[in-house]
Each structure stands twice: as C-alpha cells, then as structure tokens.
Coordinates of C-alpha atoms in Angstrom, one line a residue:
X1 CA -8.5 37.6 5.4
X2 CA -11.7 38.4 3.3
X3 CA -15.3 38.5 4.4
X4 CA -17.8 36.4 2.6
X5 CA -21.3 35.1 3.2
X6 CA -22.0 31.4 2.8
X7 CA -25.5 30.1 3.2
X8 CA -26.5 33.4 5.0
X9 CA -23.6 33.0 7.4
X10 CA -21.0 35.8 7.3
X11 CA -17.5 34.6 7.9
X12 CA -13.9 35.7 7.6
X13 CA -11.6 33.3 5.7
X14 CA -8.0 33.4 4.5
X15 CA -7.5 35.2 1.2
X16 CA -6.6 32.9 -1.7
X17 CA -8.3 29.7 -0.5
X18 CA -11.0 28.0 -2.6
X19 CA -14.8 28.2 -1.9
X20 CA -14.6 24.5 -1.0
X21 CA -12.0 25.1 1.6
X22 CA -13.7 28.1 3.0
X23 CA -17.0 26.2 3.4
X24 CA -15.3 23.3 5.0
X25 CA -13.5 25.6 7.5
X26 CA -16.9 26.8 8.6
X27 CA -18.7 23.4 8.9
X28 CA -20.5 23.7 5.6
X29 CA -20.1 20.5 3.5
X30 CA -20.0 20.7 -0.3
X31 CA -20.1 17.3 -2.0
X32 CA -17.3 16.4 -4.4
X33 CA -16.4 13.4 -6.5
X34 CA -13.3 14.1 -8.6
X35 CA -11.6 16.4 -6.1
X36 CA -8.2 15.5 -4.5
X37 CA -6.5 18.3 -2.7
X38 CA -3.5 19.7 -4.6
X39 CA -3.7 16.7 -7.0
X40 CA -7.0 16.9 -8.9
X41 CA -8.7 20.2 -8.7
X42 CA -10.2 20.3 -12.2
X43 CA -14.0 20.5 -11.5
X44 CA -14.6 17.6 -13.9
X45 CA -17.5 16.0 -12.1
X46 CA -19.5 19.3 -11.7
X47 CA -20.8 18.0 -8.3
X48 CA -19.3 20.8 -6.2
X49 CA -21.3 23.5 -8.0
X50 CA -22.4 26.5 -6.0
X51 CA -24.5 29.6 -6.7
X52 CA -22.7 33.0 -6.6
X53 CA -24.9 36.0 -6.1
X54 CA -24.8 38.2 -9.2
X55 CA -23.7 35.4 -11.5
X56 CA -26.2 33.6 -13.7
X57 CA -24.1 30.4 -14.1
X58 CA -23.2 28.1 -11.3
X59 CA -19.5 27.8 -10.5
X60 CA -17.3 25.0 -9.2
X61 CA -16.2 25.4 -5.5
X62 CA -13.1 23.2 -5.8
X63 CA -11.1 25.6 -8.1
X64 CA -12.6 29.0 -7.6
X65 CA -11.0 31.3 -5.1
X66 CA -12.9 33.4 -2.5
X67 CA -13.1 37.2 -3.0
X68 CA -14.1 40.0 -0.7
X69 CA -17.9 40.4 -0.4
X70 CA -18.9 37.1 -2.1
X71 CA -22.4 35.8 -1.3
X72 CA -22.5 32.1 -1.9
X73 CA -25.3 29.5 -1.8
X74 CA -24.1 25.9 -1.5
X75 CA -27.5 24.1 -1.6
X76 CA -30.0 26.4 -3.3
X77 CA -32.8 24.9 -5.4
X78 CA -30.8 25.8 -8.5
X79 CA -27.7 24.1 -7.1
X80 CA -29.5 21.0 -6.0
X81 CA -31.2 20.5 -9.3
X82 CA -28.0 20.9 -11.2
X83 CA -26.3 18.4 -8.9
X84 CA -29.1 15.9 -9.4
X85 CA -28.9 16.2 -13.1
X86 CA -25.1 15.9 -13.2
X87 CA -25.1 12.8 -11.0
X88 CA -27.8 11.2 -13.1
X89 CA -25.8 11.8 -16.2
X90 CA -22.8 10.1 -14.5
X91 CA -25.0 7.2 -13.4
X92 CA -26.2 6.8 -17.0
X93 CA -22.6 5.9 -18.0
X94 CA -21.9 3.8 -14.9
X95 CA -22.4 0.1 -14.2
X96 CA -24.7 0.5 -11.1
X97 CA -24.8 -3.2 -10.2
X98 CA -23.8 -2.3 -6.6
X99 CA -24.4 -5.6 -4.9
X100 CA -21.5 -7.2 -6.8
X101 CA -19.2 -4.2 -6.5
X102 CA -16.3 -4.3 -4.0
X103 CA -16.9 -0.7 -3.1
X104 CA -20.6 -1.1 -2.3
X105 CA -21.2 0.7 1.0
X106 CA -17.9 2.6 0.6
X107 CA -18.5 4.3 -2.8
X108 CA -18.5 8.1 -3.1
X109 CA -20.9 8.0 -6.1
X110 CA -23.3 5.6 -4.3
X111 CA -23.3 7.9 -1.2
X112 CA -23.8 11.0 -3.3
X113 CA -26.7 9.6 -5.2
X114 CA -28.3 8.4 -2.0
X115 CA -27.8 11.8 -0.3
X116 CA -29.4 13.5 -3.3
X117 CA -32.4 11.2 -3.1
X118 CA -31.8 9.8 -6.6
X119 CA -33.9 6.7 -7.1
X120 CA -34.2 6.7 -10.9
X121 CA -32.1 7.7 -13.9
X122 CA -34.3 9.1 -16.7
X123 CA -31.5 8.9 -19.3
X124 CA -30.6 6.0 -21.6
X125 CA -27.8 3.8 -20.2
X126 CA -24.6 4.0 -22.2
X127 CA -21.7 1.9 -20.9
X128 CA -18.2 1.8 -22.3
X129 CA -17.0 -1.7 -22.9
X130 CA -13.4 -2.8 -23.2
X131 CA -11.3 -5.9 -22.5
X132 CA -9.6 -6.3 -19.2
X133 CA -7.3 -9.0 -18.0
X134 CA -8.7 -11.0 -15.0
X135 CA -5.4 -12.6 -14.0
X136 CA -3.3 -9.4 -13.4
X137 CA -3.2 -8.3 -9.8
X138 CA -4.7 -4.8 -10.7
X139 CA -8.1 -5.0 -12.5
X140 CA -9.9 -2.2 -14.3
X141 CA -13.7 -2.3 -14.9
X142 CA -14.3 0.2 -17.8
X143 CA -18.1 0.1 -17.2
X144 CA -17.6 1.7 -13.7
X145 CA -15.2 4.5 -14.7
X146 CA -16.7 7.9 -14.1
X147 CA -13.8 9.8 -15.9
X148 CA -12.9 11.8 -12.8
X149 CA -9.2 11.4 -13.7
X150 CA -8.0 10.8 -10.2
X151 CA -6.1 7.7 -11.3
X152 CA -4.3 9.7 -14.0
X153 CA -3.3 12.5 -11.6
X154 CA -2.1 10.3 -8.7
X155 CA -0.1 8.2 -11.1
X156 CA 1.4 11.3 -12.8
X157 CA 1.8 13.8 -10.0
X158 CA 2.6 11.6 -7.0
X159 CA 4.0 8.4 -8.4
X160 CA 5.4 9.8 -11.7
X161 CA 4.7 6.6 -13.6
X162 CA 2.2 7.9 -16.2
X163 CA 0.5 4.6 -16.6
X164 CA -3.0 6.1 -17.2
X165 CA -4.2 8.7 -19.7
X166 CA -7.4 9.8 -21.5
X167 CA -8.3 7.9 -24.6
X168 CA -10.6 8.6 -27.5
X169 CA -12.5 11.9 -28.0
X170 CA -16.0 13.4 -27.5
X171 CA -18.6 11.2 -25.9
X172 CA -16.3 8.2 -26.3
X173 CA -13.6 9.7 -24.0
X174 CA -12.5 7.3 -21.3
X175 CA -9.4 6.5 -19.2
X176 CA -7.1 3.8 -20.5
X177 CA -3.4 2.7 -20.3
X178 CA -1.0 5.0 -22.0
X179 CA 0.7 4.1 -25.3
X180 CA -2.2 2.0 -26.5
X181 CA -1.0 -0.9 -24.2
X182 CA -2.8 -3.4 -22.1
X183 CA -2.0 -3.1 -18.4
X184 CA 0.0 -6.2 -17.9
X185 CA 2.3 -5.1 -20.7
X186 CA 3.0 -1.7 -19.1
X187 CA 5.6 -0.7 -16.6
X188 CA 3.0 -0.4 -13.9
X189 CA 4.7 -0.9 -10.5
X190 CA 1.5 -2.3 -9.0
X191 CA 1.7 0.3 -6.1
X192 CA -2.2 0.4 -6.2
X193 CA -2.4 4.1 -5.4
X194 CA -4.9 4.4 -8.3
X195 CA -7.2 2.0 -6.5
X196 CA -7.1 3.7 -3.1
X197 CA -7.8 7.1 -4.8
X198 CA -10.6 5.9 -7.1
X199 CA -14.0 7.1 -5.8
X200 CA -15.8 4.1 -7.2
X201 CA -15.1 0.5 -8.1
X202 CA -13.5 1.1 -11.5
X203 CA -10.2 -0.1 -10.1
X204 CA -9.6 -3.0 -7.7
X205 CA -7.3 -5.8 -6.8
X206 CA -7.8 -9.4 -8.2
X207 CA -10.0 -11.2 -5.8
X208 CA -8.2 -14.3 -4.4
X209 CA -10.5 -15.0 -1.5
X210 CA -12.2 -18.0 -3.3
X211 CA -8.8 -19.8 -3.5
X212 CA -8.3 -19.3 0.3
X213 CA -11.9 -20.5 1.1
X214 CA -11.2 -23.6 -1.0
X215 CA -8.0 -24.3 0.8
X216 CA -9.6 -23.8 4.2
X217 CA -12.3 -26.4 3.3
X218 CA -9.7 -28.9 2.0
X219 CA -8.9 -31.5 4.8
X220 CA -5.6 -32.4 3.1
X221 CA -4.3 -28.8 3.3
X222 CA -2.4 -27.3 6.2
X223 CA -3.3 -23.7 6.0
X224 CA -0.6 -21.3 7.3
X225 CA -1.2 -17.5 7.2
X226 CA 1.1 -14.6 7.9
X227 CA 0.0 -11.1 8.9
X228 CA 2.1 -8.1 7.7
X229 CA 3.1 -5.4 10.2
X230 CA 1.0 -2.6 8.6
X231 CA -2.2 -4.6 8.4
X232 CA -2.6 -4.4 12.2
X233 CA -2.8 -0.6 11.9
X234 CA -5.7 -0.6 9.4
X235 CA -7.8 -3.8 9.3
X236 CA -10.4 -2.5 11.8
X237 CA -11.2 0.8 9.9
X238 CA -14.0 -0.5 7.7
X239 CA -15.8 -1.9 10.8
X240 CA -15.6 1.4 12.6
X241 CA -13.4 -0.1 15.3
X242 CA -11.4 2.2 17.5
X243 CA -7.7 1.8 16.8
X244 CA -7.0 0.8 20.4
X245 CA -9.5 -2.0 20.0
X246 CA -8.6 -3.3 16.5
X247 CA -5.4 -5.1 17.7
X248 CA -3.6 -7.7 15.7
X249 CA -4.5 -10.2 18.4
X250 CA -8.2 -9.7 17.6
X251 CA -7.4 -10.3 13.9
X252 CA -5.7 -13.5 14.9
X253 CA -8.9 -14.6 16.6
X254 CA -10.9 -13.8 13.5
X255 CA -8.6 -15.9 11.3
X256 CA -8.8 -18.8 13.7
X257 CA -12.6 -18.7 13.4
X258 CA -12.2 -18.8 9.6
X259 CA -10.4 -22.1 10.1
X260 CA -6.7 -21.3 9.5
X261 CA -4.5 -24.0 11.1
X262 CA -1.5 -21.8 12.0
X263 CA -1.4 -18.0 12.3
X264 CA 1.9 -16.3 12.3
X265 CA 3.4 -12.8 12.2
X266 CA 5.4 -11.5 9.2
X267 CA 7.4 -9.6 11.9
X268 CA 9.2 -12.9 12.4
X269 CA 10.7 -12.8 8.9
X270 CA 11.1 -9.0 9.1
X271 CA 13.6 -9.7 11.9
X272 CA 15.1 -12.5 9.7
X273 CA 15.3 -10.0 6.8
X274 CA 17.3 -7.6 9.1
X275 CA 19.7 -10.3 10.0
X276 CA 20.3 -11.2 6.3
X277 CA 20.2 -7.7 4.7
X278 CA 22.1 -6.1 7.6
X279 CA 24.8 -8.7 7.4
X280 CA 24.9 -8.2 3.6
X281 CA 25.4 -4.5 4.1
X282 CA 28.2 -5.0 6.7
X283 CA 30.0 -7.4 4.3
X284 CA 29.8 -4.8 1.6
X285 CA 31.0 -2.1 3.9
X286 CA 34.1 -4.1 4.9
X287 CA 35.1 -4.2 1.3
X288 CA 33.9 -0.7 0.4
X289 CA 37.0 0.1 -1.7
X290 CA 35.9 -2.5 -4.2
X291 CA 32.1 -2.3 -3.9
X292 CA 29.5 0.0 -5.5
X293 CA 27.1 1.9 -3.3
X294 CA 24.5 2.4 -2.2
X295 CA 22.9 -0.8 -1.2
X296 CA 19.1 -0.6 -1.8
X297 CA 16.6 -2.4 0.3
X298 CA 14.6 -5.0 -1.5
X299 CA 11.5 -5.5 0.8
X300 CA 9.1 -3.6 -1.5
X301 CA 8.2 -5.5 -4.7
X302 CA 6.6 -2.4 -6.2
X303 CA 10.0 -0.6 -5.8
X304 CA 11.7 -3.6 -7.3
X305 CA 9.4 -3.5 -10.3
X306 CA 10.1 0.2 -10.6
X307 CA 13.9 -0.3 -10.5
X308 CA 13.8 -3.1 -13.1
X309 CA 11.7 -1.1 -15.5
X310 CA 13.1 2.5 -15.0
X311 CA 16.7 1.9 -13.9
X312 CA 17.7 -1.6 -15.1
X313 CA 21.4 -0.7 -15.1
X314 CA 21.2 -0.3 -11.3
X315 CA 19.4 -3.5 -10.4
X316 CA 22.7 -5.1 -9.1
X317 CA 22.6 -2.5 -6.3
X318 CA 19.5 -4.1 -4.8
X319 CA 20.0 -6.3 -1.8
X320 CA 19.6 -10.0 -2.7
X321 CA 17.6 -10.6 0.5
X322 CA 14.0 -11.6 -0.3
X323 CA 11.1 -9.6 1.1
X324 CA 9.8 -10.7 4.5
X325 CA 6.8 -12.2 2.8
X326 CA 8.9 -14.5 0.6
X327 CA 11.2 -15.4 3.3
X328 CA 8.3 -16.5 5.4
X329 CA 6.9 -18.7 2.6
X330 CA 10.3 -20.4 2.2
X331 CA 10.7 -20.9 5.9
X332 CA 7.2 -22.2 6.3
X333 CA 7.7 -24.9 3.6
X334 CA 11.1 -26.0 4.9
X335 CA 12.1 -25.3 8.5
X336 CA 8.5 -25.2 9.8
X337 CA 7.5 -28.3 7.7
X338 CA 10.3 -30.2 9.4
X339 CA 9.2 -29.0 12.9
X340 CA 5.7 -30.3 12.1
X341 CA 7.0 -33.5 10.5
X342 CA 4.8 -33.0 7.4
X343 CA 5.3 -33.0 3.6
X344 CA 5.8 -29.4 2.6
X345 CA 3.5 -30.0 -0.4
X346 CA 0.6 -30.1 2.1
X347 CA 1.3 -26.6 3.4
X348 CA -0.9 -23.9 1.8
X349 CA 0.8 -20.6 2.6
X350 CA -1.3 -17.4 2.7
X351 CA -0.1 -13.8 3.2
X352 CA -2.2 -10.9 4.4
X353 CA -0.5 -7.8 3.0
X354 CA -1.2 -4.1 2.5
X355 CA 0.0 -4.4 -1.1
X356 CA -0.9 -5.4 -4.7
X357 CA 2.7 -5.9 -5.8
X358 CA 3.0 -8.8 -3.4
X359 CA 0.3 -10.7 -5.4
X360 CA 2.7 -10.5 -8.4
X361 CA 5.8 -11.2 -6.3
X362 CA 4.6 -14.5 -5.0
X363 CA 4.1 -15.8 -8.6
X364 CA 7.6 -15.0 -9.8
X365 CA 9.3 -18.1 -11.2
X366 CA 12.2 -18.0 -8.8
X367 CA 10.1 -17.7 -5.6
X368 CA 9.8 -21.5 -5.2
X369 CA 13.1 -22.3 -3.4
X370 CA 11.5 -24.6 -0.8
X371 CA 10.8 -27.2 -3.5
X372 CA 7.1 -27.4 -2.8
X373 CA 5.6 -25.2 -5.4
X374 CA 5.5 -21.5 -5.0
X375 CA 6.7 -20.6 -1.5
X376 CA 3.7 -18.3 -1.0
X377 CA 0.5 -19.7 -2.5
X378 CA -1.9 -16.7 -2.2
X379 CA -1.6 -13.1 -1.2
X380 CA -4.7 -11.3 0.2
X381 CA -4.9 -7.6 0.7
X382 CA -6.2 -6.0 3.9
X383 CA -9.4 -5.3 2.1
X384 CA -9.9 -8.9 1.0
X385 CA -9.4 -10.2 4.6
X386 CA -12.0 -7.7 5.8
X387 CA -14.4 -9.1 3.1
X388 CA -13.7 -12.6 4.4
X389 CA -14.5 -11.5 7.9
X390 CA -17.9 -10.3 6.7
X391 CA -18.5 -13.4 4.6
X392 CA -17.9 -15.6 7.7
X393 CA -20.4 -13.5 9.7
X394 CA -17.7 -12.7 12.3
X395 CA -18.6 -9.7 14.4
X396 CA -15.3 -7.9 15.1
X397 CA -16.7 -5.9 18.0
X398 CA -17.2 -9.1 19.9
X399 CA -13.7 -10.6 19.3
X400 CA -11.4 -11.4 22.2
X401 CA -7.7 -11.3 21.8
X402 CA -5.7 -14.5 21.0
X403 CA -1.9 -15.0 20.6
X404 CA 0.0 -15.9 17.4
X405 CA 1.2 -19.4 17.1
X406 CA 4.8 -20.1 17.7
X407 CA 7.6 -20.1 16.8
X408 CA 7.0 -18.0 13.6
X409 CA 4.7 -15.7 15.5
X410 CA 7.4 -13.9 17.5
X411 CA 8.4 -10.5 16.4
X412 CA 10.2 -7.4 17.8
X413 CA 9.5 -3.7 17.8
X414 CA 12.1 -3.3 15.1
X415 CA 10.1 -5.6 12.8
X416 CA 6.7 -3.9 13.4
X417 CA 8.0 -0.5 12.1
X418 CA 8.8 -2.2 8.7
X419 CA 5.3 -0.9 7.8
X420 CA 6.3 2.7 8.0
X421 CA 8.6 4.7 5.8
X422 CA 12.1 4.6 7.4
X423 CA 11.3 1.6 9.5
X424 CA 13.4 -0.9 7.6
X425 CA 16.4 1.5 7.7
X426 CA 15.9 2.1 11.5
X427 CA 15.6 -1.6 12.2
X428 CA 18.7 -2.4 10.1
X429 CA 20.8 0.3 11.8
X430 CA 19.8 -0.9 15.3
X431 CA 21.2 -4.4 14.5
X432 CA 24.1 -3.2 12.4
X433 CA 25.3 -1.2 15.4
X434 CA 25.2 -4.3 17.5
X435 CA 26.8 -6.5 15.0
X436 CA 29.8 -4.1 14.7
X437 CA 30.2 -3.0 18.3
X438 CA 28.7 -6.0 20.3
X439 CA 26.5 -3.5 22.2
X440 CA 22.9 -2.3 21.7
X441 CA 22.4 1.3 20.8
X442 CA 19.6 3.3 22.3
X443 CA 16.5 1.9 20.5
X444 CA 15.5 5.4 19.3
X445 CA 19.0 6.4 18.3
X446 CA 18.2 6.4 14.6
X447 CA 14.8 8.2 14.8
X448 CA 16.1 10.8 12.2
X449 CA 14.9 8.5 9.5
X450 CA 11.3 8.7 10.7
X451 CA 8.6 11.0 9.4
X452 CA 6.5 11.6 6.3
X453 CA 8.9 13.6 4.3
X454 CA 9.1 11.9 0.9
X455 CA 12.9 12.0 0.8
X456 CA 15.0 12.0 4.0
X457 CA 18.7 11.9 4.6
X458 CA 20.8 11.2 7.7
X459 CA 24.3 10.5 8.8
X460 CA 25.4 8.2 11.6
X461 CA 28.7 7.1 13.1
X462 CA 29.0 3.4 13.1
X463 CA 32.0 2.5 15.2
X464 CA 34.2 5.1 13.5
X465 CA 32.6 4.7 10.0
X466 CA 30.5 7.6 8.8
X467 CA 27.3 6.2 7.3
X468 CA 25.2 8.3 4.9
X469 CA 21.7 6.9 4.5
X470 CA 18.5 8.0 2.7
X471 CA 14.9 7.0 2.8
X472 CA 12.3 7.7 0.1
X473 CA 8.6 6.8 -0.1
X474 CA 6.4 7.3 -3.1
X475 CA 7.7 6.6 -6.6
X476 CA 7.8 10.3 -7.6
X477 CA 10.2 11.0 -4.7
X478 CA 12.1 7.8 -5.6
X479 CA 12.6 9.0 -9.1
X480 CA 14.0 12.4 -7.9
X481 CA 16.5 10.5 -5.6
X482 CA 17.5 8.1 -8.4
X483 CA 18.1 10.9 -10.8
X484 CA 20.2 12.8 -8.2
X485 CA 22.3 9.6 -7.6
X486 CA 22.8 9.1 -11.3
X487 CA 24.0 12.7 -11.8
X488 CA 26.4 12.4 -8.9
X489 CA 24.6 15.1 -6.9
X490 CA 24.2 12.8 -3.8
X491 CA 25.9 9.7 -2.5
X492 CA 24.8 7.2 0.1
X493 CA 25.9 3.9 1.6
X494 CA 22.4 2.5 2.3
X495 CA 19.0 3.5 0.9
X496 CA 15.5 2.4 1.8
X497 CA 12.7 2.8 -0.8
X498 CA 9.0 2.2 -0.4
X499 CA 6.7 2.5 -3.5
X500 CA 3.7 3.9 -1.6
X501 CA 3.7 7.3 0.1
X502 CA 4.3 6.8 3.8
X503 CA 5.3 3.2 3.3
X504 CA 3.3 0.0 3.5
X505 CA 0.8 1.7 5.9
X506 CA -0.3 3.7 2.9
X507 CA -0.3 0.7 0.6
X508 CA -2.5 0.0 -2.3
X509 CA -4.2 -2.9 -0.5
X510 CA -5.2 -1.0 2.6
X511 CA -8.8 0.0 3.4
X512 CA -10.0 3.0 1.3
X513 CA -11.1 6.1 3.1
X514 CA -12.0 8.5 0.3
X515 CA -10.4 11.9 0.8
X516 CA -8.3 10.9 3.8
X517 CA -4.6 10.1 3.8
X518 CA -4.1 7.9 6.8
X519 CA -0.5 6.7 6.4
X520 CA 0.8 9.1 9.1
X521 CA -1.8 8.0 11.7
X522 CA -1.2 4.3 10.9
X523 CA 2.6 4.8 11.2
X524 CA 2.0 6.3 14.7
X525 CA 0.4 3.1 15.7
X526 CA 3.4 1.0 14.6
X527 CA 5.9 3.2 16.4
X528 CA 3.7 3.0 19.5
X529 CA 3.8 -0.8 19.3
X530 CA 7.6 -0.7 18.9
X531 CA 8.0 1.5 21.9
X532 CA 5.8 -0.9 24.0
X533 CA 7.6 -4.1 22.9
X534 CA 9.9 -5.8 25.3
X535 CA 12.1 -6.8 22.4
X536 CA 13.2 -3.9 20.1
X537 CA 16.1 -5.4 18.3
X538 CA 15.9 -8.0 15.5
X539 CA 19.0 -9.8 16.7
X540 CA 17.3 -10.5 20.0
X541 CA 14.3 -12.3 18.6
X542 CA 14.6 -15.7 20.3
X543 CA 12.7 -17.6 17.5
X544 CA 15.0 -16.1 14.9
X545 CA 18.1 -17.1 16.9
X546 CA 16.7 -20.6 17.3
X547 CA 16.0 -20.8 13.6
X548 CA 19.6 -20.0 12.9
X549 CA 20.8 -22.4 15.5
X550 CA 18.7 -25.3 14.3
X551 CA 18.5 -24.7 10.5
X552 CA 20.3 -21.8 8.9
X553 CA 23.5 -21.9 11.0
X554 CA 24.2 -18.2 10.5
X555 CA 23.3 -15.2 8.3
X556 CA 24.5 -15.5 4.7
X557 CA 25.1 -19.3 5.1
X558 CA 24.8 -21.6 2.1
X559 CA 21.2 -22.6 3.2
X560 CA 20.3 -19.0 3.9
X561 CA 21.4 -18.0 0.4
X562 CA 19.3 -20.9 -1.0
X563 CA 16.1 -20.0 0.8
X564 CA 16.3 -16.4 1.9
X565 CA 18.0 -14.6 -1.0
X566 CA 17.1 -14.2 -4.7
X567 CA 18.3 -13.2 -8.1
X568 CA 16.5 -10.1 -9.3
X569 CA 17.6 -10.9 -12.9
X570 CA 15.7 -14.2 -12.9
X571 CA 12.5 -12.6 -14.2
X572 CA 11.7 -9.7 -16.6
X573 CA 9.4 -6.7 -16.6
X574 CA 7.3 -6.5 -19.9
X575 CA 9.6 -3.9 -21.5
X576 CA 12.9 -5.2 -20.0
X577 CA 15.4 -6.4 -22.5

C-alpha cells in the first residue's frame, strides 16, 4: 500500500495501480473518453488530466501509477481549463448534429461536454469526410470519429481480427479499414464489438426500422416477429428498468402495441436446432471411425464468417444446421403459413437479435428455402427495437405482461441459455444424453461448460462414450483454440463457438453501457430463467414435438434437411477463393 492525497483527502491505495483507479476506489470520479481498462490505456483523449503537486505539466490519470506521497488535484482550475480546451478541440473535429445521432442521450462525448458546461466551440470546424457504404450491416461515420482508437484496440486485442487501423498522418490522421480496403471487402466478422465500445456514434448498425414500420402499416402483410433469448436480458436497460421488471412478456406487450400480428420466441427454434444439431452429432459419433472431429456449432453467423475467412479448410466441420433465426424464418413461411392457411408470400418475418452478423445472415442467397423470398425479411438489433419503442411513444414502465403467441412461442430452459456462452453446448448435451439413454439427466449435469472463461474444456461420459467438448467465446479466444486444434495440441468431439465475448448476451447489437461489460450479469438472468422453467429439455418442447409429428416427421428427415439445414459453401466471404 502507498499513501497519497487526492483532492485534499489522504488515502491508502494498493501500490502499482493507476491514479484513475485510485481515485475511483475512493469515490472521486475522473472523466475519461478513450480509456478501456486493460485494452486502451493510452491517454489519447487527454480528458483524464490531473495536476500533480511539484509538476508543472498536467499528467494523464489512466496510465500513470501512484507513488508514495503523491499530492493530486483532479479538478483544479488548471485541470478544468485544460479539459475544456481539449474537449473543445475534439468537438471542432466532430459532427455535433446530436438530434440525428443514434447515440444522442447515450454519448460519452455529449455527456462530458455538458458536464464541463461547454456551450460553444471557438475553433474552426474541420471534419474528415470519406465514403461509407450504407447497405453493409456495420456503418462508419468518419465525421463523428474522435480518434480514441477503442475500435482498433478491441478488434486487435480481444477479437484478434485487425480490421481497423490508423490511416494518414499529422492533422489528417484518422481511423480506417486496414489494407486500404472498404469495409464490405474486408474479413470483418460483423461481431459489432467496435460499436459497443465506441464512445460516440462513429460506428453503428444499419438502421432497418423504416422497413419494419412500412410492413406494419401495410394491410397486405402478415407481420411475424421472433425475439432472441438474450434480448430479454437487456432490452430494458436504456429505459432504466429493473431487470426483474423488464421481462420478455413486457417486450411482447410493447411489440403488440406496435402492431405486429404474431409475436413468437426464438427459443422455439433454439429447441428445434438442438434436435437437428444434436441428432447430427450423434450420427457422426456412431460412425466416429470414418468421421472427422470436432463438430462445430453453427448458431453464430459471426463465427461462421470468421471460419470461412480465417480457416476455410475447416468449414466442412461446421454443423449443417441453420441458426435458430434462420430455422424460424423457414418454419414461419412453410409450416406456420400452412397452419394459418395463407400464402407464405404475405408473411413478413422480422427477427429481434443481439447481433449485427444476423443482418448479413438473413440476406445470404441460400437462406430462402421456404420459396417465399428470403426466409427472414429484416433483422433488428436490440437497440433498434428500443428506438422503435420510443418512436411509438410506448412507456415501458407502464407495460403489463402478455404471453407469446402459439405454437411458435413455446420454448424451454435449454433454449433460453442459448444466449450465454456454453448454453448451446449444455442444451445439446442434455438432449444428446436422452436420445442415447432414453432417460433425462439432471438438468444441471453439464454446468461445467458455464462461465465467462474465454476457452473452456470438459469431459462427459455419454452411455459409455467419453466425450471431450470445448466452448469458446470471443474471436481472440477462438483463434487460440483453432490454432491449437490445427497443431494437434488438443482434440475434441464437439465445440461451441460464439463470436462475442460472453456469447450473444454481449453481442454487438445489445444496448451500449459505456465502460461496463454486462455479459456476465445478463447471462445470470438467462440461467435464472432456465432454472425457473418447467421444461428444461429441448426434446420435451410440446410445440417442437407437434411440429415434427405434423410436418418434419423426425430430425434429419428429407424435409428437415430442405428447410432446417444449409450449405456453408453456397456463399463466399470477400477474400474467399
């Protein structure tokens, strides 16, 4: 421990921590803009400046370590004036049209300028202009970039994709795509982590809400919407709702008020995915002498993009099962259209997802197996749905709970944990055990695959067969696992990969809470919902069983292969040969 004085308060703090951390531990806030703990501690924004007694120049708090006897002033007149000047300089190179920015009201720069009382910028406005594609799911607005380099660091250090880098020199320095490429021609996995870690609105998802509003207003369209498991753990955050109050049933009510005709749960097709993918795995296991392992899950389109661009020689190891989103679209425009007795062409299928890569997935040329256009017409992120709630003047605090429609609104506890890293693996193992033994295991028998560790391993005995499984989340951890597999350092039978750290709960389409990583908290909500569910096994979902009885016959049937499985070679990444 060392003794220091901060703002005339003498405190003891651990040796080796930064001034920023020491101040935070003692309830003294120091503003930051570019700082991300352990990821971006470069002092680029010069907002966290503090005054150190005995030093003429101000120093940055985020990357200077405390020393015995330090006397620090975090908000002296000298510090305050320097901060105001630095923020004004940032604003002089920033598009400040806040009313039309998706981050208005949730922007770190906006809040900082307001807190400092900045109501004018005395410097000449200089904006950096560059082309950006408006059709790609991930959009970049160069005029809003503040060059904090968070996107570069999260893409390099956490996701290991190296999509972003500094371009140009001197006053023309900006952030751009590496290799002098445009974004849609890069190997970007569309994980969206750069968006959720950007402090301003320089990065965002393509806004597809106008398409949905048009469909809702069209009397000839039957609007069907599905809500992904992890959305229920986060949608209420921007409204300040308590997590116990912000249930998925209140989100159902909000979407009914918007005018959706049928509101369903992606948990239904998560259970369907387990039946198909689990059966595929067991078939592979029966013939293990002639099969290549591991079998990789295919639920995450960001991971599929990563596999196709980084390890194209291993694509055949992916499960052919579609993601739950795409299974739902195919089922909605075939089986459900028959139940309704309507032309599938009239169904407009919307997904609410925590993910950017899903926007790309629904447009793939081979995701149209129902024969009525693309199986999923539009994908909305959690953030977009929250914006629609505001646009419709719905007050979330006053919503009552309403049920999903049936039959595609029935899901199990095994399905809801799809949103957490390890959840797909756990759900699959629960049903695989039953399909092999004819008996249900204890629902929590496979909890070893839970947790926030980026790369987890476990072994289980499945009716005399020793299964080795692995779970990875975050593309940096995924690359380590893939390299270890390629070198023969590890071997597994079944592997689950999620592109985003923590799984879908930490997805690139989830609400942004700057400086907070909420994947673990959101995962806890999903595991709580699983534990409270009367149905905890995918093979016990009555609506799924009825769907097989009336339409698909059995897992891996001919019709199931037509509608619920896909060919990962049917489309190409930009640099894929």
